[in-house]
mmCIF file of C-alpha atoms in Angstrom:
data_model
loop_
_atom_site.group_PDB
_atom_site.id
_atom_site.type_symbol
_atom_site.label_atom_id
_atom_site.label_comp_id
_atom_site.label_asym_id
_atom_site.label_seq_id
_atom_site.Cartn_x
_atom_site.Cartn_y
_atom_site.Cartn_z
ATOM 1 C CA ALA A 32 97.848 -16.205 -61.213
ATOM 2 C CA GLU A 33 95.670 -14.252 -63.605
ATOM 3 C CA THR A 34 97.349 -11.495 -65.587
ATOM 4 C CA ASP A 35 96.062 -8.464 -67.448
ATOM 5 C CA PRO A 36 97.476 -8.596 -70.997
ATOM 6 C CA GLU A 37 96.671 -4.924 -71.682
ATOM 7 C CA ALA A 38 98.429 -3.786 -68.508
ATOM 8 C CA ALA A 39 101.461 -5.887 -69.418
ATOM 9 C CA LEU A 40 101.656 -4.293 -72.885
ATOM 10 C CA LEU A 41 101.213 -0.795 -71.473
ATOM 11 C CA GLY A 42 103.895 -1.431 -68.856
ATOM 12 C CA ARG A 43 106.381 -2.346 -71.566
ATOM 13 C CA ILE A 44 105.376 0.665 -73.681
ATOM 14 C CA TYR A 45 105.804 2.992 -70.686
ATOM 15 C CA GLN A 46 109.250 1.534 -69.973
ATOM 16 C CA LEU A 47 110.296 2.409 -73.517
ATOM 17 C CA LEU A 48 108.661 5.805 -73.915
ATOM 18 C CA ASP A 49 107.902 7.381 -70.550
ATOM 19 C CA VAL A 50 111.528 8.224 -69.870
ATOM 20 C CA ARG A 51 113.092 8.460 -73.319
ATOM 21 C CA PRO A 52 114.151 12.096 -73.759
ATOM 22 C CA ALA A 53 113.907 13.757 -77.143
ATOM 23 C CA ALA A 54 117.098 14.674 -78.952
ATOM 24 C CA TYR A 55 115.884 18.260 -78.684
ATOM 25 C CA TRP A 56 112.997 20.213 -77.278
ATOM 26 C CA HIS A 57 112.045 23.734 -76.374
ATOM 27 C CA GLY A 58 112.033 24.100 -72.610
ATOM 28 C CA ASP A 59 109.923 27.260 -72.725
ATOM 29 C CA LEU A 60 106.787 25.639 -74.168
ATOM 30 C CA PRO A 61 103.544 25.541 -72.138
ATOM 31 C CA ASP A 62 102.265 22.494 -70.297
ATOM 32 C CA ALA A 63 99.463 20.344 -71.682
ATOM 33 C CA ALA A 64 95.969 21.717 -71.012
ATOM 34 C CA ALA A 65 94.196 19.936 -68.153
ATOM 35 C CA ALA A 66 90.956 19.744 -70.170
ATOM 36 C CA ASP A 67 92.773 18.020 -73.050
ATOM 37 C CA LEU A 68 94.419 15.540 -70.678
ATOM 38 C CA SER A 69 91.065 14.755 -69.066
ATOM 39 C CA ALA A 70 89.350 14.261 -72.443
ATOM 40 C CA LEU A 71 92.209 12.062 -73.677
ATOM 41 C CA HIS A 72 92.141 9.889 -70.546
ATOM 42 C CA GLY A 73 88.410 9.358 -71.088
ATOM 43 C CA ALA A 74 88.829 8.598 -74.798
ATOM 44 C CA ILE A 75 91.620 6.107 -74.082
ATOM 45 C CA ARG A 76 89.491 4.309 -71.463
ATOM 46 C CA ALA A 77 86.493 4.216 -73.828
ATOM 47 C CA SER A 78 88.533 3.348 -76.962
ATOM 48 C CA GLN A 79 86.943 6.357 -78.639
ATOM 49 C CA PRO A 80 88.546 8.166 -81.609
ATOM 50 C CA VAL A 81 89.483 11.841 -81.261
ATOM 51 C CA ALA A 82 90.200 14.620 -83.737
ATOM 52 C CA PHE A 83 92.327 17.734 -83.333
ATOM 53 C CA GLY A 84 94.442 20.304 -85.045
ATOM 54 C CA TYR A 85 98.173 19.879 -84.457
ATOM 55 C CA THR A 86 101.192 22.113 -84.840
ATOM 56 C CA ASP A 87 104.461 20.170 -85.063
ATOM 57 C CA LEU A 88 107.883 21.373 -83.893
ATOM 58 C CA SER A 89 108.600 22.911 -87.307
ATOM 59 C CA GLY A 90 105.354 24.920 -87.175
ATOM 60 C CA GLN A 91 103.424 22.811 -89.711
ATOM 61 C CA GLN A 92 99.693 22.651 -88.987
ATOM 62 C CA THR A 93 97.571 19.594 -89.770
ATOM 63 C CA THR A 94 94.241 18.089 -88.762
ATOM 64 C CA ARG A 95 94.279 14.534 -87.447
ATOM 65 C CA THR A 96 91.811 11.854 -86.452
ATOM 66 C CA VAL A 97 93.452 9.253 -84.239
ATOM 67 C CA LEU A 98 92.770 6.196 -82.125
ATOM 68 C CA PRO A 99 94.297 7.217 -78.759
ATOM 69 C CA LEU A 100 96.253 4.410 -77.105
ATOM 70 C CA ALA A 101 98.231 5.878 -74.196
ATOM 71 C CA LEU A 102 99.722 8.990 -72.651
ATOM 72 C CA VAL A 103 103.397 9.033 -71.693
ATOM 73 C CA HIS A 104 105.306 11.593 -69.663
ATOM 74 C CA PRO A 105 108.889 11.998 -70.919
ATOM 75 C CA PRO A 106 110.890 15.021 -69.689
ATOM 76 C CA GLN A 107 109.973 17.172 -72.702
ATOM 77 C CA GLY A 108 106.204 17.005 -72.106
ATOM 78 C CA VAL A 109 103.158 14.737 -72.156
ATOM 79 C CA LYS A 110 102.736 12.823 -75.414
ATOM 80 C CA LEU A 111 99.727 11.055 -76.874
ATOM 81 C CA LEU A 112 100.566 7.708 -78.486
ATOM 82 C CA ALA A 113 98.007 6.932 -81.157
ATOM 83 C CA TRP A 114 97.141 5.258 -84.436
ATOM 84 C CA CYS A 115 96.744 8.083 -86.960
ATOM 85 C CA GLU A 116 93.927 7.498 -89.427
ATOM 86 C CA GLU A 117 95.377 9.997 -91.936
ATOM 87 C CA ARG A 118 98.895 8.513 -91.937
ATOM 88 C CA ARG A 119 97.755 4.901 -91.356
ATOM 89 C CA ASP A 120 100.602 4.557 -88.890
ATOM 90 C CA PHE A 121 101.505 5.044 -85.240
ATOM 91 C CA ARG A 122 102.274 8.621 -84.257
ATOM 92 C CA GLN A 123 103.251 10.593 -81.162
ATOM 93 C CA PHE A 124 101.755 14.018 -80.471
ATOM 94 C CA PHE A 125 102.711 16.535 -77.796
ATOM 95 C CA VAL A 126 99.440 17.185 -75.967
ATOM 96 C CA ARG A 127 100.400 20.856 -75.511
ATOM 97 C CA ALA A 128 100.345 21.247 -79.335
ATOM 98 C CA LEU A 129 96.765 19.981 -79.794
ATOM 99 C CA GLN A 130 94.074 22.473 -80.792
ATOM 100 C CA GLY A 131 90.316 21.925 -80.796
ATOM 101 C CA LEU A 132 90.322 18.391 -79.393
ATOM 102 C CA THR A 133 86.969 16.690 -80.034
ATOM 103 C CA LEU A 134 85.634 13.218 -79.346
ATOM 104 C CA ARG A 135 84.492 11.324 -82.440
ATOM 105 C CA GLU A 136 81.874 8.634 -82.902
ATOM 106 C CA GLY A 137 83.162 5.090 -82.789
ATOM 107 C CA ASP A 138 84.626 2.388 -80.622
ATOM 108 C CA PHE A 139 87.894 0.647 -81.437
ATOM 109 C CA SER A 140 87.960 -1.583 -78.347
ATOM 110 C CA GLY A 141 88.039 -4.677 -80.578
ATOM 111 C CA GLU A 142 91.273 -3.425 -82.188
ATOM 112 C CA ARG A 143 92.939 -1.983 -79.084
ATOM 113 C CA MET A 144 95.104 -4.981 -78.121
ATOM 114 C CA ALA A 145 96.378 -5.472 -81.678
ATOM 115 C CA LEU A 146 97.189 -1.762 -81.900
ATOM 116 C CA LEU A 147 99.056 -1.831 -78.571
ATOM 117 C CA ARG A 148 101.042 -4.886 -79.711
ATOM 118 C CA GLY A 149 101.897 -3.119 -82.974
ATOM 119 C CA LEU A 150 102.971 0.026 -81.129
ATOM 120 C CA LEU A 151 105.170 -1.977 -78.755
ATOM 121 C CA GLU A 152 106.816 -3.886 -81.621
ATOM 122 C CA ARG A 153 107.545 -0.669 -83.486
ATOM 123 C CA GLU A 154 108.979 1.157 -80.470
ATOM 124 C CA ALA A 155 111.027 -1.846 -79.304
ATOM 125 C CA ALA A 156 112.580 -2.090 -82.777
ATOM 126 C CA SER A 157 113.607 1.576 -82.700
ATOM 127 C CA ALA A 158 114.886 1.571 -79.088
#
C-alpha cells in the first residue's frame, strides 16, 4: 500500500502537540482571528513564508518571518508551528497573538519534509 510520508509526519506531530496542555495559560484571551487562520492554512498548503508581529505571554513584542509548518489545537488555543527565520529554530506561536499577518515571497516546498522531520524529532525529545 502506498503511504503519504508528509501525512505520517503530521500525524505524529499532532499526537504530540494537539493535546498537550500548557503549564499555564490565560483563559480569558480571545480566539484566533478567522482571517489569520485562513491565511495560515493557505500558506501552509503553498509552503509560503509569512511575516507578522507577535506579542508573547510576557508582553514582549517582536516581528517574525517564519516558514509555517502546521496548526495545532491544544486546549489553550490554536498554535502555529513554524521554522523562525530570525531565531533559526522551531517556534510555536499562539495565532491569537499575531498582528499584521502578511504572506511573503518564496516557496519552501523543497525543505518542508526535512523541516517536519526536524520538528518531530525536537518535540519527541522534549515529550
